[in-house]
PDB file of C-alpha atoms and ligand atoms in Angstrom:
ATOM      1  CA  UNK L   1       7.645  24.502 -27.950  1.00 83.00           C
ATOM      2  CA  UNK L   2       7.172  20.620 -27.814  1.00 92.00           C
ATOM      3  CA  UNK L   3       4.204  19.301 -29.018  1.00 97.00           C
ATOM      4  CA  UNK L   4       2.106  17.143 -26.968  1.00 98.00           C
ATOM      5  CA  UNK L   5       2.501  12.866 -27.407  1.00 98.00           C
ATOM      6  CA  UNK L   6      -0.795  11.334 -26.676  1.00 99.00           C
ATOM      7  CA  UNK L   7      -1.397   7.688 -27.062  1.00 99.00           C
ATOM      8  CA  UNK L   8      -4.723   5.631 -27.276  1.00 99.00           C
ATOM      9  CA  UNK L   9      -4.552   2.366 -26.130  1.00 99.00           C
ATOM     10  CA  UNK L  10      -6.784  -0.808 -26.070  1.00 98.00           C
ATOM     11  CA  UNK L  11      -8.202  -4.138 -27.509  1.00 98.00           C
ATOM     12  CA  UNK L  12      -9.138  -4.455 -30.776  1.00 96.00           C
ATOM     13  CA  UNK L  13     -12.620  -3.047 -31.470  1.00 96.00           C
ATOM     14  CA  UNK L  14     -12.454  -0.581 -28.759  1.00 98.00           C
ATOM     15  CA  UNK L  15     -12.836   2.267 -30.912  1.00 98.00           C
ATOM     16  CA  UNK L  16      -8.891   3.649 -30.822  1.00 98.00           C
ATOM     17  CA  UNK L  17      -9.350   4.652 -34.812  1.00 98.00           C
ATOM     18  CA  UNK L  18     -12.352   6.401 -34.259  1.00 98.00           C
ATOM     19  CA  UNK L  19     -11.309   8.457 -31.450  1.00 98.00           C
ATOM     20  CA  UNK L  20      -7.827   9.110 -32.522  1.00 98.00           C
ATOM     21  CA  UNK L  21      -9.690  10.345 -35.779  1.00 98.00           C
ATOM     22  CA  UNK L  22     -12.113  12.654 -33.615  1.00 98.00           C
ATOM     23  CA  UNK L  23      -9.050  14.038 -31.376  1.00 98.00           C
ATOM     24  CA  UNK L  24      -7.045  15.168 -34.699  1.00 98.00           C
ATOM     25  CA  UNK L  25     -10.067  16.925 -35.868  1.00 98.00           C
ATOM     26  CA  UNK L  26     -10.485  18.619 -32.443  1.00 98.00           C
ATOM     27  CA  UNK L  27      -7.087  19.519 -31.764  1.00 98.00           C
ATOM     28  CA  UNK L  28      -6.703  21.281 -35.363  1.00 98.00           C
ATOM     29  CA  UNK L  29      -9.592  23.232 -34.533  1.00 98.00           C
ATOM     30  CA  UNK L  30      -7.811  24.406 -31.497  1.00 96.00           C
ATOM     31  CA  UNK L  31      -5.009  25.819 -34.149  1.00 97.00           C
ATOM     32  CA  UNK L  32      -3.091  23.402 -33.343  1.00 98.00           C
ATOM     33  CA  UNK L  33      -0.721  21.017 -35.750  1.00 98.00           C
ATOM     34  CA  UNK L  34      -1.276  17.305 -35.409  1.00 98.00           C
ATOM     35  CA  UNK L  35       0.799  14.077 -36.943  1.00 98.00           C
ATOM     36  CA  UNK L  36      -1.352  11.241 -36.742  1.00 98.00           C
ATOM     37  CA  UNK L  37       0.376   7.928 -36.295  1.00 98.00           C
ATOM     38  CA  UNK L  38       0.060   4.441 -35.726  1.00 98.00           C
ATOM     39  CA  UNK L  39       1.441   1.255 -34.714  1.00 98.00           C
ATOM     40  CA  UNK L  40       2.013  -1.457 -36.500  1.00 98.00           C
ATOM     41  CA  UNK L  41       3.334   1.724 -38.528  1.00 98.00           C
ATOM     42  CA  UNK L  42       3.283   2.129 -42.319  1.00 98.00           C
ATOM     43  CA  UNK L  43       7.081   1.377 -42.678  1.00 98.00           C
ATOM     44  CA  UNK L  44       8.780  -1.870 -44.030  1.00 98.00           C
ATOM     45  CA  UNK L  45       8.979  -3.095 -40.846  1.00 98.00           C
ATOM     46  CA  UNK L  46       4.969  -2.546 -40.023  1.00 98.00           C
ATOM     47  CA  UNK L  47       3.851  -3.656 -43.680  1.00 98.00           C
ATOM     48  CA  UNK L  48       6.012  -7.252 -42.720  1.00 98.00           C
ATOM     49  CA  UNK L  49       3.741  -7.132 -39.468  1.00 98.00           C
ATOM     50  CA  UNK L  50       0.719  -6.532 -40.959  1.00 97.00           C
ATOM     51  CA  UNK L  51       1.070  -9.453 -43.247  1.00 97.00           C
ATOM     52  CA  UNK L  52       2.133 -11.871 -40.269  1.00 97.00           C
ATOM     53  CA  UNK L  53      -1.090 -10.737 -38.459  1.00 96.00           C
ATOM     54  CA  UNK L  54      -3.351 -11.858 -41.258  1.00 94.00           C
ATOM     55  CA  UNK L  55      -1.470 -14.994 -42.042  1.00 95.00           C
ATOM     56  CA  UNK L  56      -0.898 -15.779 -38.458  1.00 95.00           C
ATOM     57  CA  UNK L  57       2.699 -17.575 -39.431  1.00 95.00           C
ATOM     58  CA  UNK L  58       4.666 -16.621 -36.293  1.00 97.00           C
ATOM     59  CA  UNK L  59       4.643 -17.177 -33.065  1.00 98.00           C
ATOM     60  CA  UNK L  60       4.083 -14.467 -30.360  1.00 98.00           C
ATOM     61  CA  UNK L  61       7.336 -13.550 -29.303  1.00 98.00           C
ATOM     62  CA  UNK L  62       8.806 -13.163 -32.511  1.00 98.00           C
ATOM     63  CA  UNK L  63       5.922 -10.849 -33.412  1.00 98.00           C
ATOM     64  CA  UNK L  64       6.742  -8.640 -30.502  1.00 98.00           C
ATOM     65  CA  UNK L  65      10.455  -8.272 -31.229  1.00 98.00           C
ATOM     66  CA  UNK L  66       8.909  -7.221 -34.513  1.00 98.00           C
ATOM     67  CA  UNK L  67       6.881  -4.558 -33.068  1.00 98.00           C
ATOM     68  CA  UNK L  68       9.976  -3.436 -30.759  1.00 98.00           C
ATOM     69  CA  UNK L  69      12.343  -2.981 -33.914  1.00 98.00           C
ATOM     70  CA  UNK L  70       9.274  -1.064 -35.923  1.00 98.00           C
ATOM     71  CA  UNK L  71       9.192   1.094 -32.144  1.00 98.00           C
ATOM     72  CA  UNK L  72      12.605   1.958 -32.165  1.00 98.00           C
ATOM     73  CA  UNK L  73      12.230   3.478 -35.999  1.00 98.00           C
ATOM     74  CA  UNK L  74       9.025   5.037 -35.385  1.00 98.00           C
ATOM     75  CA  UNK L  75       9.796   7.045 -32.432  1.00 98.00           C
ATOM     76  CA  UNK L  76      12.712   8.139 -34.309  1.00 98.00           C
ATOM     77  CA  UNK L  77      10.314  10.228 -36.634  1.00 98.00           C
ATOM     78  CA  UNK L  78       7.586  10.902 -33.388  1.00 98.00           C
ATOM     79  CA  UNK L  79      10.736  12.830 -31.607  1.00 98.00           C
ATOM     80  CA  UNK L  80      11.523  15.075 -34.494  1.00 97.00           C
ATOM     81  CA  UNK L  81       7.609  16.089 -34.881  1.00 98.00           C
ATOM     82  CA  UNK L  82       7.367  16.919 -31.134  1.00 98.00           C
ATOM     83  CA  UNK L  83      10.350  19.011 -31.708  1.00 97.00           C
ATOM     84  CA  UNK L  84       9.181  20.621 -34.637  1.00 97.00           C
ATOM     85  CA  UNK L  85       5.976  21.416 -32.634  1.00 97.00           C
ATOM     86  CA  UNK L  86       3.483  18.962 -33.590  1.00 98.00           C
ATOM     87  CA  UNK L  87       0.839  17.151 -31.455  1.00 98.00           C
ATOM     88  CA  UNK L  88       1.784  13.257 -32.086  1.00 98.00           C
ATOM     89  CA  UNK L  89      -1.582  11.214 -31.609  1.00 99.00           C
ATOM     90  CA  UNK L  90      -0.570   7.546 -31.508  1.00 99.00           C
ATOM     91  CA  UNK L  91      -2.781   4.404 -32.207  1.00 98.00           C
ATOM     92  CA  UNK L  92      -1.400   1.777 -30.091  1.00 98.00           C
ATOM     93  CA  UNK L  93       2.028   2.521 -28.337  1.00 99.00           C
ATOM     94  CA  UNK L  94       4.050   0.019 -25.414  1.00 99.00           C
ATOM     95  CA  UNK L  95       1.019  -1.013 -23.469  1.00 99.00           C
ATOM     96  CA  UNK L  96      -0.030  -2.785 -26.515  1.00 98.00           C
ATOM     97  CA  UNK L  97       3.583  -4.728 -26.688  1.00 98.00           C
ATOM     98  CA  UNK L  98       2.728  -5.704 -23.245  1.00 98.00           C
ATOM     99  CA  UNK L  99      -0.429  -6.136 -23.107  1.00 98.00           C
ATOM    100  CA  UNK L 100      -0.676  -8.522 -26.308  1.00 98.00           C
ATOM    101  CA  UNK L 101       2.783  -9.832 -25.541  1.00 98.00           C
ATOM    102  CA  UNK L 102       1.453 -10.964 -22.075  1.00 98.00           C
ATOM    103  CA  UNK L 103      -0.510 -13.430 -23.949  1.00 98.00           C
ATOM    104  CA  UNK L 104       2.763 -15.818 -23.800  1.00 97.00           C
ATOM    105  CA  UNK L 105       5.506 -13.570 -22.344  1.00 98.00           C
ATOM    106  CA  UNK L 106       6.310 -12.785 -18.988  1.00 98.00           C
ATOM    107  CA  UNK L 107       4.631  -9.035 -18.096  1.00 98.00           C
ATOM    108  CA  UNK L 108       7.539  -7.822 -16.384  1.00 98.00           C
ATOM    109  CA  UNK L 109      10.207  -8.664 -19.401  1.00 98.00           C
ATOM    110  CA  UNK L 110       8.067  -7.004 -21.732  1.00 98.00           C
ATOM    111  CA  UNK L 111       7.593  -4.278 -19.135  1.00 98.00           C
ATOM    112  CA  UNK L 112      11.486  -3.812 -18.933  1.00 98.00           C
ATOM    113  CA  UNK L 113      11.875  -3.842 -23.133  1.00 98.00           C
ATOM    114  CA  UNK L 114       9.646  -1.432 -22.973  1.00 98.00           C
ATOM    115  CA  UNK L 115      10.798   1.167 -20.567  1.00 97.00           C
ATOM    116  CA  UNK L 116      13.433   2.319 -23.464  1.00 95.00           C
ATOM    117  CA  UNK L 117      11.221   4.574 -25.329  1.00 98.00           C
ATOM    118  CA  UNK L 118       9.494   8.060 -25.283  1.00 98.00           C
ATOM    119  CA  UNK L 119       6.740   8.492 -22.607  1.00 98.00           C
ATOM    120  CA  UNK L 120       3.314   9.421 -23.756  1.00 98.00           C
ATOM    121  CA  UNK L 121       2.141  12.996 -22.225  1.00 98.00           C
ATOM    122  CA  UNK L 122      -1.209  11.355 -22.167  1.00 98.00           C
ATOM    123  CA  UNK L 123      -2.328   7.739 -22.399  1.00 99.00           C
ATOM    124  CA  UNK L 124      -5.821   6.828 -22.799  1.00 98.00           C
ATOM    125  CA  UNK L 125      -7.214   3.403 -22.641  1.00 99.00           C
ATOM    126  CA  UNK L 126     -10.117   2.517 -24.160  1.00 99.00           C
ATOM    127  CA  UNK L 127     -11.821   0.219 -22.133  1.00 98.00           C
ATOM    128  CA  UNK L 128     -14.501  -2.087 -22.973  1.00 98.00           C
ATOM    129  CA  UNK L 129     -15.815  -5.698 -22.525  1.00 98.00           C
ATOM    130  CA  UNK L 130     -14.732  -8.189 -25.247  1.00 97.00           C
ATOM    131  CA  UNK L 131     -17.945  -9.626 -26.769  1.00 97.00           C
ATOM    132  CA  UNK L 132     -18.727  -5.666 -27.527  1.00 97.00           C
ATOM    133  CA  UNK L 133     -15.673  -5.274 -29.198  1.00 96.00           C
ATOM    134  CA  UNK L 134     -15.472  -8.892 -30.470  1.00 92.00           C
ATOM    135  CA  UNK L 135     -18.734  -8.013 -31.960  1.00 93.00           C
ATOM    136  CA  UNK L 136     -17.897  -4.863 -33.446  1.00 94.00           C
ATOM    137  CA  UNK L 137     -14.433  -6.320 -35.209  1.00 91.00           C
ATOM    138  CA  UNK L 138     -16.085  -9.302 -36.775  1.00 88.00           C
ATOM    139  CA  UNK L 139     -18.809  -6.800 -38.179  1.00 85.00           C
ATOM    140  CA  UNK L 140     -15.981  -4.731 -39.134  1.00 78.00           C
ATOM    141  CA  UNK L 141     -13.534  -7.011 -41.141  1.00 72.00           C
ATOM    142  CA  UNK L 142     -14.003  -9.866 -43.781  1.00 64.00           C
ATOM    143  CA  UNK L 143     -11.511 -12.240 -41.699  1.00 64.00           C
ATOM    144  CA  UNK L 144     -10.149 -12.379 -37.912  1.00 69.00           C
ATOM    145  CA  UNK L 145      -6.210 -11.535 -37.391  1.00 86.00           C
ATOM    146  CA  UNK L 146      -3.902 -12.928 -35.268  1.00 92.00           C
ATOM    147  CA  UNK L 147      -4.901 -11.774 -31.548  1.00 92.00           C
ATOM    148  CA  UNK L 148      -9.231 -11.565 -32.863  1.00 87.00           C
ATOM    149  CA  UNK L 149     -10.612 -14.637 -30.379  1.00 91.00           C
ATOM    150  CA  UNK L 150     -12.742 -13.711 -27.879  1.00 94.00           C
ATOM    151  CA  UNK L 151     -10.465 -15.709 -25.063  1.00 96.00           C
ATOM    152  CA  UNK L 152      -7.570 -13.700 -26.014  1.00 96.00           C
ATOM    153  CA  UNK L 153      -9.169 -10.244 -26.083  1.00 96.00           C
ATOM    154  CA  UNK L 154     -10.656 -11.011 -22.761  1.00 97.00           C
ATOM    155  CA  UNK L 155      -6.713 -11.457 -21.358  1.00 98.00           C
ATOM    156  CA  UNK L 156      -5.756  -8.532 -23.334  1.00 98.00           C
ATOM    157  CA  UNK L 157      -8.146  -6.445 -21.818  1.00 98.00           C
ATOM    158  CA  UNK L 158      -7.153  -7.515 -18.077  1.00 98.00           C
ATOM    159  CA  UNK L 159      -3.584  -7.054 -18.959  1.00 98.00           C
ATOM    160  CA  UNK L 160      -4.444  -3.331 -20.287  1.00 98.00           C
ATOM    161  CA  UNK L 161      -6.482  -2.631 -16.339  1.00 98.00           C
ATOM    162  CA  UNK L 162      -3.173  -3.557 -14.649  1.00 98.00           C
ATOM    163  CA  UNK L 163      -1.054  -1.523 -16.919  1.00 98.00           C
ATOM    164  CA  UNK L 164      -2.848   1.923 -15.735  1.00 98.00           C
ATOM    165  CA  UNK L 165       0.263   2.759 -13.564  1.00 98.00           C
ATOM    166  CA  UNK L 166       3.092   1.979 -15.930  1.00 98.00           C
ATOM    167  CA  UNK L 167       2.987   5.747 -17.487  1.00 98.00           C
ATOM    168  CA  UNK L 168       1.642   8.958 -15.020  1.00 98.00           C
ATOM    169  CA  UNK L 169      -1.591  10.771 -16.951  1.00 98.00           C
ATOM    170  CA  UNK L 170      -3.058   7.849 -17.971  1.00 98.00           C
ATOM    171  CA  UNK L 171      -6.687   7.630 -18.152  1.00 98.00           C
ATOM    172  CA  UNK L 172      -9.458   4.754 -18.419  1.00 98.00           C
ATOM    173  CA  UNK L 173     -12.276   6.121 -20.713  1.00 98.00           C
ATOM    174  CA  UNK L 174     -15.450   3.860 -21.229  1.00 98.00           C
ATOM    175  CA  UNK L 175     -15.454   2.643 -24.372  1.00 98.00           C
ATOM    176  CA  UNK L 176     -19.121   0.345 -24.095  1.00 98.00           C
ATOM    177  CA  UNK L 177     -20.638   4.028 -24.153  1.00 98.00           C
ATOM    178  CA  UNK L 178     -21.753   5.739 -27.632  1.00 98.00           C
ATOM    179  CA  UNK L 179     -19.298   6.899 -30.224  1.00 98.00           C
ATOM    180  CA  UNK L 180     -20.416  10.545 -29.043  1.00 98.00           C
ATOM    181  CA  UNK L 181     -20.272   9.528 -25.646  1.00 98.00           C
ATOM    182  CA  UNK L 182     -16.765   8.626 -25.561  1.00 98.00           C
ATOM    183  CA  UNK L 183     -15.582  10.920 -27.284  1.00 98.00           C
ATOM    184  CA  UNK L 184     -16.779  13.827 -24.850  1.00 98.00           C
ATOM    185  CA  UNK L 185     -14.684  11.914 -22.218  1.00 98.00           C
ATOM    186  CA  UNK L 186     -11.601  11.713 -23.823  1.00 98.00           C
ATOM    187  CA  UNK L 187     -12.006  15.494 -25.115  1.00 98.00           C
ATOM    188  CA  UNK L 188     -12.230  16.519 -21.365  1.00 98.00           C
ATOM    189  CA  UNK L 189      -8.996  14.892 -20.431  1.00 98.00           C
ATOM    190  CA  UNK L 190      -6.958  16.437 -23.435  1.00 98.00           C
ATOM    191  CA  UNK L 191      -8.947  19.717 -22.778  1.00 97.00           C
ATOM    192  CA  UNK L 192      -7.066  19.589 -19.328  1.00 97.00           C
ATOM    193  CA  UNK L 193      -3.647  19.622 -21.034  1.00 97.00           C
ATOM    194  CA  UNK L 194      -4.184  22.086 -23.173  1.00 96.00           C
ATOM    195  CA  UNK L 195      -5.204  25.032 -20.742  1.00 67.00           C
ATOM    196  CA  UNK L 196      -2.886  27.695 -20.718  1.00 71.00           C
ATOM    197  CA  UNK L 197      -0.790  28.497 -17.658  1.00 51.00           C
ATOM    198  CA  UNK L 198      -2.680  30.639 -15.637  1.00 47.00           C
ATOM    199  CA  UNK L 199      -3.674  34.223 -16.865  1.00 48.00           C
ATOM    200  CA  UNK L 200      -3.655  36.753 -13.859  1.00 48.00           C
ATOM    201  CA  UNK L 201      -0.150  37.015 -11.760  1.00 42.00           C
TER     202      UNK L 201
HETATM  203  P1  LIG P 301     -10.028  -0.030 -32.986  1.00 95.54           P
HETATM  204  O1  LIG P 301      -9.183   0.963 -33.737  1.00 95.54           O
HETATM  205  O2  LIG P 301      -9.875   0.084 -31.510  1.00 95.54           O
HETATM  206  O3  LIG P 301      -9.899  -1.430 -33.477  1.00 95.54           O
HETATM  207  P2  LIG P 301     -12.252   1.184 -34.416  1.00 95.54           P
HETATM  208  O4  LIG P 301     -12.274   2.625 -34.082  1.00 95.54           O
HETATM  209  O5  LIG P 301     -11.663   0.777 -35.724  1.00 95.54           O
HETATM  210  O6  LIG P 301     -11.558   0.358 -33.229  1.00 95.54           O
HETATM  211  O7  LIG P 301     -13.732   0.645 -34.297  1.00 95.54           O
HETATM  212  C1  LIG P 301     -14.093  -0.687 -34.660  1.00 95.54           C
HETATM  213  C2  LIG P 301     -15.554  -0.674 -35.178  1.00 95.54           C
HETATM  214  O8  LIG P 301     -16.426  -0.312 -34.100  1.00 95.54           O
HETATM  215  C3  LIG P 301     -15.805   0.360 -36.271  1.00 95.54           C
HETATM  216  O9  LIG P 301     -16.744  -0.172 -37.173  1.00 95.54           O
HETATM  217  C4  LIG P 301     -16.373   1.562 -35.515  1.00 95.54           C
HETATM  218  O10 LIG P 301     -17.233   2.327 -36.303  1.00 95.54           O
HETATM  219  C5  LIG P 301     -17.134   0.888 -34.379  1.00 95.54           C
HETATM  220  N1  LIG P 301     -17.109   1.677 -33.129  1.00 95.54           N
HETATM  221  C6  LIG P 301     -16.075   2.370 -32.611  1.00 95.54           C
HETATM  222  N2  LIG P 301     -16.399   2.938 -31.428  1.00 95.54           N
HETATM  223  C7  LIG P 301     -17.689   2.591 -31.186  1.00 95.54           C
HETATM  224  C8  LIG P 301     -18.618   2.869 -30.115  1.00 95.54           C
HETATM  225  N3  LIG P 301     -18.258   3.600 -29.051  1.00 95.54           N
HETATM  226  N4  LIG P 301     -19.838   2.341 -30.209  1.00 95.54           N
HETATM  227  C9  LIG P 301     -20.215   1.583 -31.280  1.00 95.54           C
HETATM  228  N5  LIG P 301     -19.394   1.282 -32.318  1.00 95.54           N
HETATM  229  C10 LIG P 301     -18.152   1.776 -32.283  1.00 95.54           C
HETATM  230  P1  LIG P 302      -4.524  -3.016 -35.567  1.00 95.54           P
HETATM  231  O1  LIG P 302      -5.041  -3.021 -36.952  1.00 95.54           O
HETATM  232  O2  LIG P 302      -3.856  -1.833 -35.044  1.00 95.54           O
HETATM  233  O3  LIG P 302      -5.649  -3.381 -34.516  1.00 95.54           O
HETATM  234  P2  LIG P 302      -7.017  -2.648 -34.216  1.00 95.54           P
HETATM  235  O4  LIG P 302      -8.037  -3.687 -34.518  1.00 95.54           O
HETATM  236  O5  LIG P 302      -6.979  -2.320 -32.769  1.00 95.54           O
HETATM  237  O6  LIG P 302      -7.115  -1.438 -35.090  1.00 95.54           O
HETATM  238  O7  LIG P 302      -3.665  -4.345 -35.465  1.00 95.54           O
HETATM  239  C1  LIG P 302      -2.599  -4.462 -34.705  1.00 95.54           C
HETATM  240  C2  LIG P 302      -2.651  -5.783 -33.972  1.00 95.54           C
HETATM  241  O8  LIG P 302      -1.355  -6.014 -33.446  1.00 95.54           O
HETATM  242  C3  LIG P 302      -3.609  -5.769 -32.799  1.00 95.54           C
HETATM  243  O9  LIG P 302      -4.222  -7.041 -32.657  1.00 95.54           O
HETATM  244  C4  LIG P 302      -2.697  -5.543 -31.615  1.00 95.54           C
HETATM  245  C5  LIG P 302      -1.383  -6.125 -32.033  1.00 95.54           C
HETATM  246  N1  LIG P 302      -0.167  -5.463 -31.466  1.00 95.54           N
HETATM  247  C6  LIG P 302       0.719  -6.209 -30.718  1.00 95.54           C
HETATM  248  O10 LIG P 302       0.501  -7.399 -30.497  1.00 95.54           O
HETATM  249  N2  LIG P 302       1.849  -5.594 -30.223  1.00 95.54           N
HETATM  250  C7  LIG P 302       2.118  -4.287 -30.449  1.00 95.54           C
HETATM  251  O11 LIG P 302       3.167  -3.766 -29.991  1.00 95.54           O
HETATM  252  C8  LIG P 302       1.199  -3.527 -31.236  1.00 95.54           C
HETATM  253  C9  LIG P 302       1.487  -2.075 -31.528  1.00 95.54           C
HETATM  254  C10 LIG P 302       0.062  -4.155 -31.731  1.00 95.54           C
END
């Protein structure tokens, strides 16, 4: 049986780590076997990323072709883990492509790039104002990356509220709420996916 693709979505400092972390943890305890993933992704093609983002020598588009080309790989490797039976939980999918790309791209050419790859089962955005995440990533990290002002997480974020519709079961979760808090929320929408087909016929 396939495994289940979910994806967490959202700006920076919205708490996608910490969640994807908890959702591992919860869906193992369900007997369940999980691949945690990410994107950038820890391939070539992610580690070349990663070092753009901190040395912010590219410009936007570029990036995102980057991104598409790391995609293309990584969904290679999430296919054969759904078909091997494992849950894929993904930190940062598409939406983030468009979301971030929006910044300087046109929404509906990176909406059309995107519409290539594997849907998510379940896409969950983490939603919260920018100065709380802005707050929590400068607390978090020595130095701010490429897309880590508060003017551009602010677009981000309204790019990510009209992006709800671009997969079906996606879901808005609160992310200004506690750790805890959140959490609960985003358990009760997996929960819903997992519930066996019904029991009395
Ligand atoms: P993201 O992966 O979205 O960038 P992280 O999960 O890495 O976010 O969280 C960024 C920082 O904020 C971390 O220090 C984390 O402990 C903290 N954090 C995450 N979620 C919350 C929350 N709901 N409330 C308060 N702090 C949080
Ligand atoms: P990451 O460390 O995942 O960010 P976070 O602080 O949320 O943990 O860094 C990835 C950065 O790259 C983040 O700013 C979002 C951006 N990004 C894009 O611009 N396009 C994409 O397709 C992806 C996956 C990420």
């Amino acid at each position: 049986m396939l495994g289940l693709f979910i994806v967490l979505e959202g700006i920076d400092g919205s708490g996608k780590t910490t969640q994807a972390k908890k959702l591992v943890n919860f869906l193992r305890s369900r007997g369940r076997r999980v691949w945690l993933t990410r994107e950038p992704t820890d391939g070539s093609i992610g580690r070349e990323i990663r070092r753009h983002l901190q040395a912010k020598d590219i410009d936007n588009e570029s990036l995102q072709k980057l991104f598409l080309q790391d995609r293309r790989e990584h969904v290679r490797e999430i296919n054969s883990k759904l078909r091997e039976g494992y849950d894929v939980v993904c930190d940062r999918y598409t939406l983030s492509t468009i979301a971030y790309g929006s910044l300087n791209i046109a929404i509906e050419k990176l909406k059309k790039l995107n519409k290539e790859f594997l849907k998510p089962d379940i896409t969950i955005i983490i939603d919260v104002e920018p100065e709380i995440a802005f707050r929590r990533i400068t607390r978090a990290r020595s130095r701010n990356e490429y897309f880590d002002t508060l003017s551009k997480l602010a677009r981000v974020r309204q790019a990510y509220l009209s992006l709800q519709d671009f997969y079906p079961n996606t879901f808005l979760v609160d992310g200004s709420k506690s750790i805890e808090e959140c959490w609960e929320e985003i358990r009760r929408i997996v929960q819903n996916f997992l519930q066996p087909a019904s029991c009395c016929n």
